[in-house]
CSV table of C-alpha atoms in Angstrom, one decimal:
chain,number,residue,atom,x,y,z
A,1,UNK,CA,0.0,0.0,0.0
A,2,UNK,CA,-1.0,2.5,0.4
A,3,UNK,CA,-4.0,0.9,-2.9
A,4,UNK,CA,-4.1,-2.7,-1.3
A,5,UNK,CA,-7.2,-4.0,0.1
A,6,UNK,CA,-7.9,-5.6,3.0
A,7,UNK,CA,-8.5,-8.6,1.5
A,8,UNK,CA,-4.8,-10.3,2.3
A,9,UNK,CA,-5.9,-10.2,6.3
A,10,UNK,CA,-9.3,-11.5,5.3
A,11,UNK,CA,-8.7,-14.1,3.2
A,12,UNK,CA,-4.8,-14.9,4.1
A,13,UNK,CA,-4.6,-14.3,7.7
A,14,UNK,CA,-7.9,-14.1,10.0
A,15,UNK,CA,-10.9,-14.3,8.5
A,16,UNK,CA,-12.7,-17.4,8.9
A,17,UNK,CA,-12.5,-18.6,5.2
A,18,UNK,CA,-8.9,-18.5,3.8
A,19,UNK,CA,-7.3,-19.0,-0.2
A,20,UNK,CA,-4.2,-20.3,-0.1
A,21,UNK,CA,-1.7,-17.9,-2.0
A,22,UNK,CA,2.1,-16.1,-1.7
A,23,UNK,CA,4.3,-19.4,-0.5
A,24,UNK,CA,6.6,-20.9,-2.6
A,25,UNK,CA,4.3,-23.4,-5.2
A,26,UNK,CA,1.3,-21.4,-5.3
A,27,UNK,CA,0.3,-20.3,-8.9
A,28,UNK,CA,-1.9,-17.8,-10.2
A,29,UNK,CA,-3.9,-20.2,-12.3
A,30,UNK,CA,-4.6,-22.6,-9.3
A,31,UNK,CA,-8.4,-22.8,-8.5
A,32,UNK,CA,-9.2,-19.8,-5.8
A,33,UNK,CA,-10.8,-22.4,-3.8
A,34,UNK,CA,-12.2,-20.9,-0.2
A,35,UNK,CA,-11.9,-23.4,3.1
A,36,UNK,CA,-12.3,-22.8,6.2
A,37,UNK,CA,-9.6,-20.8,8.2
A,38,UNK,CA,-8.2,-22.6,10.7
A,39,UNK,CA,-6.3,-19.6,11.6
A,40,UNK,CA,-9.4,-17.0,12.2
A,41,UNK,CA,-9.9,-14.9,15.1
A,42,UNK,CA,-13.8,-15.6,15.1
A,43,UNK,CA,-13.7,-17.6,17.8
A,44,UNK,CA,-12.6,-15.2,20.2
A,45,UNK,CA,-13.5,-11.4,18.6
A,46,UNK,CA,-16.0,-9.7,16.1
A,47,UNK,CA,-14.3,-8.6,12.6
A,48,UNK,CA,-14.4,-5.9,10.5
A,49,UNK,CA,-12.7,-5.2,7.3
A,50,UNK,CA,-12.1,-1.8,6.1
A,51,UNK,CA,-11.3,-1.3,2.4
A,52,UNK,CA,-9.7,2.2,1.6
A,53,UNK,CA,-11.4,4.1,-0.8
A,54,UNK,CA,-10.2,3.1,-4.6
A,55,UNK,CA,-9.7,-0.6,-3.2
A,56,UNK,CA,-11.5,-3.5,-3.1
A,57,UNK,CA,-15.6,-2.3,-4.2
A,58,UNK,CA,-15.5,1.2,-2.0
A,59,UNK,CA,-15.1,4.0,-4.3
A,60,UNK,CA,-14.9,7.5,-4.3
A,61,UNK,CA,-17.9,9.6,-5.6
A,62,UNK,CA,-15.9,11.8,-6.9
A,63,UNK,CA,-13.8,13.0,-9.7
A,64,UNK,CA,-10.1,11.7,-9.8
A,65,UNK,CA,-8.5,15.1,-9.1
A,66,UNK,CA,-10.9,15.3,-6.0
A,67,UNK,CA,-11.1,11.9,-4.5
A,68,UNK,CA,-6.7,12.6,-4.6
A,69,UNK,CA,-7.8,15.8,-2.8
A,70,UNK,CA,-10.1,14.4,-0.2
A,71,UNK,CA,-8.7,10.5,0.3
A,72,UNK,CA,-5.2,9.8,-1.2
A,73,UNK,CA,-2.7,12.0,1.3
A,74,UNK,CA,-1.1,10.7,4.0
A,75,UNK,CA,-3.6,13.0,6.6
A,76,UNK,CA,-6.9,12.8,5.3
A,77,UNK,CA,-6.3,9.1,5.0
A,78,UNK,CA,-5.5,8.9,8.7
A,79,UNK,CA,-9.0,11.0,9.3
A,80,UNK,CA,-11.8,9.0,7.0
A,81,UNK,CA,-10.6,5.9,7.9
A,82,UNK,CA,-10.8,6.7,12.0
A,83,UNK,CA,-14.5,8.4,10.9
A,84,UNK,CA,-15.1,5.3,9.6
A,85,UNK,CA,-14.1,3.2,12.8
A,86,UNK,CA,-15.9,6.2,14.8
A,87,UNK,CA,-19.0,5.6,12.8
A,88,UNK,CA,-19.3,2.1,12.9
A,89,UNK,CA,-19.2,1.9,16.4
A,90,UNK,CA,-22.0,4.4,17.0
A,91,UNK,CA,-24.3,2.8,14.2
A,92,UNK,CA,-24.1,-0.8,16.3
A,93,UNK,CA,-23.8,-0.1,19.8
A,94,UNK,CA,-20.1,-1.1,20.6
A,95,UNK,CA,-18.7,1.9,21.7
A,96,UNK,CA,-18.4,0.2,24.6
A,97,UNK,CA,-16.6,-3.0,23.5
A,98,UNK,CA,-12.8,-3.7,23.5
A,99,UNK,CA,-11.6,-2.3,20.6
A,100,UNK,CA,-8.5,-3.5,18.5
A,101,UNK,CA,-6.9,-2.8,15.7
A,102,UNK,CA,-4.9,-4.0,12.9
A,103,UNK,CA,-2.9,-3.5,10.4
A,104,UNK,CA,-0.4,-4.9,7.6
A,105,UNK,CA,2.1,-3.2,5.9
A,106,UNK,CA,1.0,0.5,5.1
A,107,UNK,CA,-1.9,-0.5,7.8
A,108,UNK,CA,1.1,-0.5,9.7
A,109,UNK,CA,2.3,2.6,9.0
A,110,UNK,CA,-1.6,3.8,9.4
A,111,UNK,CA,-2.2,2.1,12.7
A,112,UNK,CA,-0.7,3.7,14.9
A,113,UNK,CA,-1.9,6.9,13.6
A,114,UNK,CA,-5.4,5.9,13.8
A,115,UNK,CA,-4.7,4.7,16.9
A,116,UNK,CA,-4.0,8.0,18.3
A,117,UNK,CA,-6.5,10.0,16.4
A,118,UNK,CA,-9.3,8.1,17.6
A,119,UNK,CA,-7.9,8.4,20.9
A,120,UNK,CA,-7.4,12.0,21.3
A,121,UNK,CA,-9.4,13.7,18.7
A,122,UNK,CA,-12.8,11.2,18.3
A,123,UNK,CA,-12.7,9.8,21.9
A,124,UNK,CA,-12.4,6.4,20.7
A,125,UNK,CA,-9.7,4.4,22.9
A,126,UNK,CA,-8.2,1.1,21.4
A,127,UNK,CA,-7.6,-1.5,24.1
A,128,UNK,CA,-4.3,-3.4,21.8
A,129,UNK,CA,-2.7,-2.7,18.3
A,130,UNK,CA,-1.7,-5.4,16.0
A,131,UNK,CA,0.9,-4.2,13.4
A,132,UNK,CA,1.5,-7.1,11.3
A,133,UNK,CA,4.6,-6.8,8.7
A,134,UNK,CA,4.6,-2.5,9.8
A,135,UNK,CA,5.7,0.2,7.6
A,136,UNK,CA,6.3,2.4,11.1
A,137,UNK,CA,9.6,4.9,9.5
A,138,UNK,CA,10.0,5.2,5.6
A,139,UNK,CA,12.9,7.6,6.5
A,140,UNK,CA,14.5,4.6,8.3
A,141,UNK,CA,16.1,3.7,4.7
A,142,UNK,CA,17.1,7.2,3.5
A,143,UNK,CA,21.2,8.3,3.2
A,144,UNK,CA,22.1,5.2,2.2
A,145,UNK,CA,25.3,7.1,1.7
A,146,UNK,CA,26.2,8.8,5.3
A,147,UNK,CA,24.1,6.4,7.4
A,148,UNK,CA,24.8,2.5,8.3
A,149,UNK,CA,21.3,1.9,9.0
A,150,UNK,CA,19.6,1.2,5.8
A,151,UNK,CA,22.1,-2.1,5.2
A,152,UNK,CA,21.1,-3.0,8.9
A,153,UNK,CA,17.8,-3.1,8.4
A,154,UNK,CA,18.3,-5.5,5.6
A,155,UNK,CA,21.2,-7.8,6.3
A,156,UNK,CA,19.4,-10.1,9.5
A,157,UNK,CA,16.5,-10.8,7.0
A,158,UNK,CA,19.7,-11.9,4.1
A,159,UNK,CA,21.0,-13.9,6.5
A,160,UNK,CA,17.6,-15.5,7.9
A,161,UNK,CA,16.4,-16.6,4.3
A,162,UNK,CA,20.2,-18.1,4.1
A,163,UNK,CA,19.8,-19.7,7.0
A,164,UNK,CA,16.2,-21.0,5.9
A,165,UNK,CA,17.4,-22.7,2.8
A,166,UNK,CA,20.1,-24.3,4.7
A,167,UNK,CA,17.1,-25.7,7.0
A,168,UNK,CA,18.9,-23.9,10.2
A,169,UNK,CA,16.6,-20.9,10.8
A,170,UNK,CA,15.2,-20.9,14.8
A,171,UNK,CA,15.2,-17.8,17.2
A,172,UNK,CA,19.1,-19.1,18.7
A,173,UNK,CA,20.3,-19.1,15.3
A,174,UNK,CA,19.3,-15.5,14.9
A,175,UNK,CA,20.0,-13.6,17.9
A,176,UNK,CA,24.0,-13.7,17.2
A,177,UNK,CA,23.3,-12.4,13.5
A,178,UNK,CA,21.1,-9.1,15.2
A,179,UNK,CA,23.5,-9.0,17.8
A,180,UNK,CA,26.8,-8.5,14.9
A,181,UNK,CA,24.4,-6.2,13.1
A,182,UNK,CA,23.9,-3.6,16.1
A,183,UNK,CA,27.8,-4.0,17.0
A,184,UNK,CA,30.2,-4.8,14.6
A,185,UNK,CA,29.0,-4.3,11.3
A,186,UNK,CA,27.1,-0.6,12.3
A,187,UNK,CA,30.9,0.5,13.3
A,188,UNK,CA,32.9,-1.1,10.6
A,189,UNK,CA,30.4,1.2,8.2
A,190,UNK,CA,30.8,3.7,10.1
A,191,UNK,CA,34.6,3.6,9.8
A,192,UNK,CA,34.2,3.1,6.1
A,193,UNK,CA,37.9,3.3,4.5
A,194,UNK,CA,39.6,4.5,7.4
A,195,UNK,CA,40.0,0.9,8.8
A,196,UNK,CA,40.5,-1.8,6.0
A,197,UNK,CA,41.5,-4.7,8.2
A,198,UNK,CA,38.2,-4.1,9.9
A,199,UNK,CA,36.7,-4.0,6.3
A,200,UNK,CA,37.7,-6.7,5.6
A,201,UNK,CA,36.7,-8.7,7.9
A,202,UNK,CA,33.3,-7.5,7.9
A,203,UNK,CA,32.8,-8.7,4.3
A,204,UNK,CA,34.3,-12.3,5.1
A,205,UNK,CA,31.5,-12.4,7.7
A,206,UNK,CA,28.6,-11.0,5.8
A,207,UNK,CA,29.6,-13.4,2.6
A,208,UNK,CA,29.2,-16.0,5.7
A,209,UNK,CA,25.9,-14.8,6.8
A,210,UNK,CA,24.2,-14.5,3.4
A,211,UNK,CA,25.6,-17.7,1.6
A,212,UNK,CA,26.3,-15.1,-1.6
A,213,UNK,CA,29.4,-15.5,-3.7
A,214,UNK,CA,32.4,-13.7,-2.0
A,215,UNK,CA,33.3,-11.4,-5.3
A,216,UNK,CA,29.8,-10.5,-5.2
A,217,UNK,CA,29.6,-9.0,-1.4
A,218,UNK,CA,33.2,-7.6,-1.7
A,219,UNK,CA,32.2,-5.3,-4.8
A,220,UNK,CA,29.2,-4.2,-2.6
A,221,UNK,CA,31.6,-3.5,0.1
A,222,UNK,CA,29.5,-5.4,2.4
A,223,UNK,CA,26.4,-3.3,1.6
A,224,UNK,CA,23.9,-5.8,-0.1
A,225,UNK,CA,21.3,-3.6,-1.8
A,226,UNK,CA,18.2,-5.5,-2.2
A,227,UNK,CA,17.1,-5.3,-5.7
A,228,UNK,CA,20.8,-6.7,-6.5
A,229,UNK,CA,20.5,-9.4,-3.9
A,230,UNK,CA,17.3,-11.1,-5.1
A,231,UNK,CA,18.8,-11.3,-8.5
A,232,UNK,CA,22.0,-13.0,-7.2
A,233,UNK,CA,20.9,-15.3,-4.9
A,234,UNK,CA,19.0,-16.7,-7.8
A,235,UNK,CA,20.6,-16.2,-11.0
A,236,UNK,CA,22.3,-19.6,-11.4
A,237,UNK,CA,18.7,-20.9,-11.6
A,238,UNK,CA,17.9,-18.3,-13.9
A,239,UNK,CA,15.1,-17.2,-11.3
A,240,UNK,CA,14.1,-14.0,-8.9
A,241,UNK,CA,13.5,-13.9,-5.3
A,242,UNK,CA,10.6,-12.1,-4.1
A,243,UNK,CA,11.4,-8.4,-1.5
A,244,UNK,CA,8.4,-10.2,0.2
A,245,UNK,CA,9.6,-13.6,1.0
A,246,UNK,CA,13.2,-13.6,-0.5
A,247,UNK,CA,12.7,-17.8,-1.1
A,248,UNK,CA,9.3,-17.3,-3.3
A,249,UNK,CA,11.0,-17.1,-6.5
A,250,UNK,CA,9.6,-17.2,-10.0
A,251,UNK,CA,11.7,-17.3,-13.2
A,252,UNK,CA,13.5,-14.4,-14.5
A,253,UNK,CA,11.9,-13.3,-18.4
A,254,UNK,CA,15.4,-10.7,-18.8
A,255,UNK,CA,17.9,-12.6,-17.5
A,256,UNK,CA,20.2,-10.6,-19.5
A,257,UNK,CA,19.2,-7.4,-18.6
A,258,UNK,CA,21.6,-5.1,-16.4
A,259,UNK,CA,18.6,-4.7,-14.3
A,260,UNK,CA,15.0,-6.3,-12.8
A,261,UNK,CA,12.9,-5.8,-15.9
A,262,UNK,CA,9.9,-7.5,-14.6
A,263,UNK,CA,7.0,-7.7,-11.4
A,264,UNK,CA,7.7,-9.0,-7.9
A,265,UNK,CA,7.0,-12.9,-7.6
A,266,UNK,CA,5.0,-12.4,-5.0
A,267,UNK,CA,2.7,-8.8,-6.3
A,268,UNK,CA,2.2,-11.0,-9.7
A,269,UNK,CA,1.5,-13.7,-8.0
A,270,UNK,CA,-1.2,-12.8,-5.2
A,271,UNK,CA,-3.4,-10.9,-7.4
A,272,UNK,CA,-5.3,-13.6,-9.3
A,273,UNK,CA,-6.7,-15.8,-6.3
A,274,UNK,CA,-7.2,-13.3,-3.8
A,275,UNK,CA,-9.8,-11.6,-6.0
A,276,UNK,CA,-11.1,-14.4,-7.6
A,277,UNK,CA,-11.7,-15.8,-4.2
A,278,UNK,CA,-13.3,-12.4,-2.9
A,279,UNK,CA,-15.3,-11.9,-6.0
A,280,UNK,CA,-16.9,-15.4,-6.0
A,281,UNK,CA,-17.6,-15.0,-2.0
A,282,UNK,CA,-19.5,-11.5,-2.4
A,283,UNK,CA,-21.3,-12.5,-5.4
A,284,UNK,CA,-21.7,-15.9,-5.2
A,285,UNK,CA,-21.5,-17.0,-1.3
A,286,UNK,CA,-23.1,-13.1,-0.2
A,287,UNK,CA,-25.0,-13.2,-3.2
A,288,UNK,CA,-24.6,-9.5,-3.8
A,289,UNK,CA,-24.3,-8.4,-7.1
A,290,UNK,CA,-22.3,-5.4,-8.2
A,291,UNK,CA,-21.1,-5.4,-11.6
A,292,UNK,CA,-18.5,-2.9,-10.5
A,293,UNK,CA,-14.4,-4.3,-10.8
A,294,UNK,CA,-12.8,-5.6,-7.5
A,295,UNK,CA,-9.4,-3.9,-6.5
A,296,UNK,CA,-7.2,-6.3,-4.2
A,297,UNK,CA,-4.5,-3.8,-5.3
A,298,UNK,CA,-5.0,-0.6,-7.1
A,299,UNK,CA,-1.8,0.6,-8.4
A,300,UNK,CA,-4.1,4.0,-9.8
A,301,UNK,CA,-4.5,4.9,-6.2
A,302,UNK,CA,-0.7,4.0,-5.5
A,303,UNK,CA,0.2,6.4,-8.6
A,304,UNK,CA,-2.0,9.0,-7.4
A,305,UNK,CA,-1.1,9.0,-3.4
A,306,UNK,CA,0.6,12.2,-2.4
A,307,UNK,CA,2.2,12.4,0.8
A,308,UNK,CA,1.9,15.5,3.4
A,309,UNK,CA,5.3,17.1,5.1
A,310,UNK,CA,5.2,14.9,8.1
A,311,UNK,CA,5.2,11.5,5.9
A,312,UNK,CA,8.9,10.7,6.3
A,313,UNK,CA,8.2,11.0,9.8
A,314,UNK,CA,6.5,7.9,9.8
A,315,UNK,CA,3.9,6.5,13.0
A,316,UNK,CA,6.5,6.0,15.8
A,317,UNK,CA,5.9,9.4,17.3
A,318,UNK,CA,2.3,8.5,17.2
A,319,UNK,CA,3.3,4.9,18.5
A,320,UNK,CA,4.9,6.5,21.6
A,321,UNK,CA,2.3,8.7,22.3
A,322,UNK,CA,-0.4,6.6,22.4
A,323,UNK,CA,1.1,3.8,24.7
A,324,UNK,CA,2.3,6.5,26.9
A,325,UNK,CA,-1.4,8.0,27.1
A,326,UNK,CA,-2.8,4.7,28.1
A,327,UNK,CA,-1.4,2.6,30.8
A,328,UNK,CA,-3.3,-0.7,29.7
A,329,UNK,CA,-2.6,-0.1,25.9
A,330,UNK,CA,-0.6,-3.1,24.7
A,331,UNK,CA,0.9,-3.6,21.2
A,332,UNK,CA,1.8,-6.6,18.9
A,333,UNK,CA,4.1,-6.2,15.9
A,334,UNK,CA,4.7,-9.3,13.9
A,335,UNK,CA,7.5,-9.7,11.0
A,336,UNK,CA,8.4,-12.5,8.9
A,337,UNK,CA,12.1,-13.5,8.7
A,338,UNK,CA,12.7,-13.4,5.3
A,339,UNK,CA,11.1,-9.7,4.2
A,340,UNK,CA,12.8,-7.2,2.5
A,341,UNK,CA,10.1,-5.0,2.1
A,342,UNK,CA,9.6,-3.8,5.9
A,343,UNK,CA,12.2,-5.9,7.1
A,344,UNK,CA,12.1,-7.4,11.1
A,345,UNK,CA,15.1,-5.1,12.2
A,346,UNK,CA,13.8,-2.2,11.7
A,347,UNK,CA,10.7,-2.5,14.4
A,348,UNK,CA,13.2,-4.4,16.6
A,349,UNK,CA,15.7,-1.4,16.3
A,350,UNK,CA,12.3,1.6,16.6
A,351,UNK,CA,10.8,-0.8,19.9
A,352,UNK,CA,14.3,-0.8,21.4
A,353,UNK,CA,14.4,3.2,21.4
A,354,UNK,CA,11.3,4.1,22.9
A,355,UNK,CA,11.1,4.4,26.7
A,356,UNK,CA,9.6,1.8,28.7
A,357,UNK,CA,6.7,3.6,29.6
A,358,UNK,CA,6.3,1.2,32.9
A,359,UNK,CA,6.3,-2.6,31.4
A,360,UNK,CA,8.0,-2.3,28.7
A,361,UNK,CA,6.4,-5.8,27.4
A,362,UNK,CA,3.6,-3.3,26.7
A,363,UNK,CA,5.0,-3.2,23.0
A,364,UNK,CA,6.0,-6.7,21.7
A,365,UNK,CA,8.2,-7.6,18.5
A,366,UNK,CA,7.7,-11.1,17.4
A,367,UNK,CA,9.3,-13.0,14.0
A,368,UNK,CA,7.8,-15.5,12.3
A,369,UNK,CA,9.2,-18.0,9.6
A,370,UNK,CA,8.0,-16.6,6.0
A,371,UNK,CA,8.0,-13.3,5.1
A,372,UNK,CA,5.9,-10.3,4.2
A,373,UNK,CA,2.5,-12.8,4.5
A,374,UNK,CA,4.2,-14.6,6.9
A,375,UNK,CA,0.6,-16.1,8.1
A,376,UNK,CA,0.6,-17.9,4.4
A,377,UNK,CA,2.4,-20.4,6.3
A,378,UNK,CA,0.5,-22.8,8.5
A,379,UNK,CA,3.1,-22.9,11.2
A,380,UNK,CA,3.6,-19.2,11.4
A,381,UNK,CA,0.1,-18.1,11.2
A,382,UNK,CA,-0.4,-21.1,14.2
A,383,UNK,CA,2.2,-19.3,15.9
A,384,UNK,CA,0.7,-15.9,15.5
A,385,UNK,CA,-2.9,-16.6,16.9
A,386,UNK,CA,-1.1,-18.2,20.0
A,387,UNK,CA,0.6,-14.4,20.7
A,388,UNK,CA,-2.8,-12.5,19.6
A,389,UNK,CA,-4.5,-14.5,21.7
A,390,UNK,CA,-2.0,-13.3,24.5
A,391,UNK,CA,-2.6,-9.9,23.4
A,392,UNK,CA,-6.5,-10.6,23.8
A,393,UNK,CA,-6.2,-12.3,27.4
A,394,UNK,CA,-8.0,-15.5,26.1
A,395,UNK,CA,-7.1,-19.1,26.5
């Protein structure tokens, strides 16, 4: 996002009918057959889905130029969507209920925002947050240049998928890799060619960490840029690995090319049954008819999303503030290993710098095998109802 649906949390994650997409295997043209989810939250809260205008069947009713105007910025997004929540409520009686919310990916990055809008500004108070796969700081990855921190983000979730195809990947296996990344590596790129013995090193041990061919890693001086990576790791098999789940691949169509000339494995690859599978539910299952196109991703709204000043600044302020407001708020965030695209470190690395507020269990950073749609995978998803269902209170 921002122009996905919330149809991956529906039918991937929590909702009680699932469609079985995004792990290595799955195929677009596989029959987007619905079964019973035994992963839902159902059985111990209420649900409701919110698609964003220009996703899924909401729509704007409204030109282009002023549904951009009035729904695709970074602020007025925050404010329909908590209206929304705010009106709901009201319109069935559950102002009083527990309230929690939940987000993936930009409803990460959204989350905690609505979280403290609705708290301070519409009088609604959210009891816990779940921020699965969080987009909480864009500006985490800027100055590639200057700063050490956009390769740190990146190089645990290298080394977990290296670890994963090598069938070694547990929490133990881990914690030494995070622990190098805070300590050694951060101040051997910080040195930069001022020390080359410690240089040196550090590129003997991240060729060791990611399994990557030692020419490779020394020509990127240690600093392995995504994009590159998932074409490396792969390109003996002539295939791709996916910034969602680096070990989802699909075959490369420009091999040749000096750069990625096609989709994600993953974005191709989700589209297809996830909207077949919504489409046939609503119209078939529901039995409402619309005759109107189903967005599980709109790349128009994508294209025509403008961000306000304080976008860079991304939802941890917001984070902060709202745990510190409330003394019983309690917050989940949930990464798989292997993503690229809002990769685990970076929430462990936000979680780490905020105060502890009192229990500083209050905010929680779990990892999960898989990797952007780490629930895809039975385990994980298991794994991940077990810890919400901590969150909750319930047995």
């Amino acid at each position: 996002g921002p122009g996905a649906s919330s149809v991956y949390l529906n039918l991937g994650a929590i909702g009680p009918k699932k469609v079985d997409f995004g792990v290595a295997g799955d195929t677009p043209s596989e029959p987007a057959t619905l079964h019973d989810n035994p992963g839902t939250w159902l059985g111990f809260t209420d649900l409701v889905f919110i698609d964003p205008v220009g996703t899924g069947y909401s729509r704007a009713l409204v030109d282009d130029k002023q549904a951009t105007k009035d729904f695709y910025s970074t602020d007025t997004d925050i404010k329909y969507l908590s209206r929304i929540v705010y009106d709901w409520l009201v319109k069935n009686g559950r102002m009083e209920s527990p309230k929690y919310l939940v987000g993936e990916s930009y409803g990460g990055f959204r989350g905690p925002r609505i979280t403290d809008y609705l708290q301070t500004q519409l009088g609604v108070a959210m009891k816990g947050v779940v921020l699965l796969s969080p987009y909480l700081d864009p500006g985490a990855s800027d100055d590639e240049n200057v700063s050490p921190l956009p390769w740190m983000l990146t190089l645990p979730s290298i080394a977990a998928a290296h670890l994963e195809r090598e069938g070694k990947l547990t929490d133990a296996a881990m914690q030494p890799i995070i622990d190098y990344t805070r300590t050694t590596y951060a101040s051997t790129l910080m040195q930069g060619r001022s020390n080359p013995a410690a240089t040196a090193a550090m590129i003997q041990k991240v060729t060791e960490l990611t399994g990557l061919d030692p020419t490779f890693v020394k020509r990127s001086g240690g600093r392995i840029e995504t994009q590159a990576y998932l074409r490396e790791v792969y390109r003996a098999e002539g295939k791709l690995g996916s910034r969602y789940d680096s070990n989802v691949t699909a075959w490369d169509p420009f091999p040749y090319a000096p750069h990625q000339r096609t989709g994600d494995p993953i974005l191709n690859g989700i589209i297809a049954p996830t909207t077949t599978a919504m489409v046939n539910f609503v119209t078939q299952t529901v039995g409402w008819k619309f005759d109107g196109r189903y967005n599980a991703l709109s790349y128009k709204v994508n294209r025509l999303w403008h961000e306000d000043d304080d976008a860079r600044d991304g939802s941890v302020s917001q984070l902060r503030e709202s745990v510190a407001n409330d003394p019983n708020l309690r917050v989940l965030i949930g990464h798989g290993w292997d993503d690229l695209s809002c990769p685990f470190m970076a929430s462990l690395l936000i979680v780490d710098q905020m105060p502890a507020m009192g229990d500083p269990n209050r905010v929680q950073v779990k990892e999960y095998p898989g990797g952007h749609m780490f629930y895809a995978r039975k385990d994980s998803q298991a794994m991940l109802v077990k810890d919400v269902k901590k969150l909750y209170g319930v047995n």
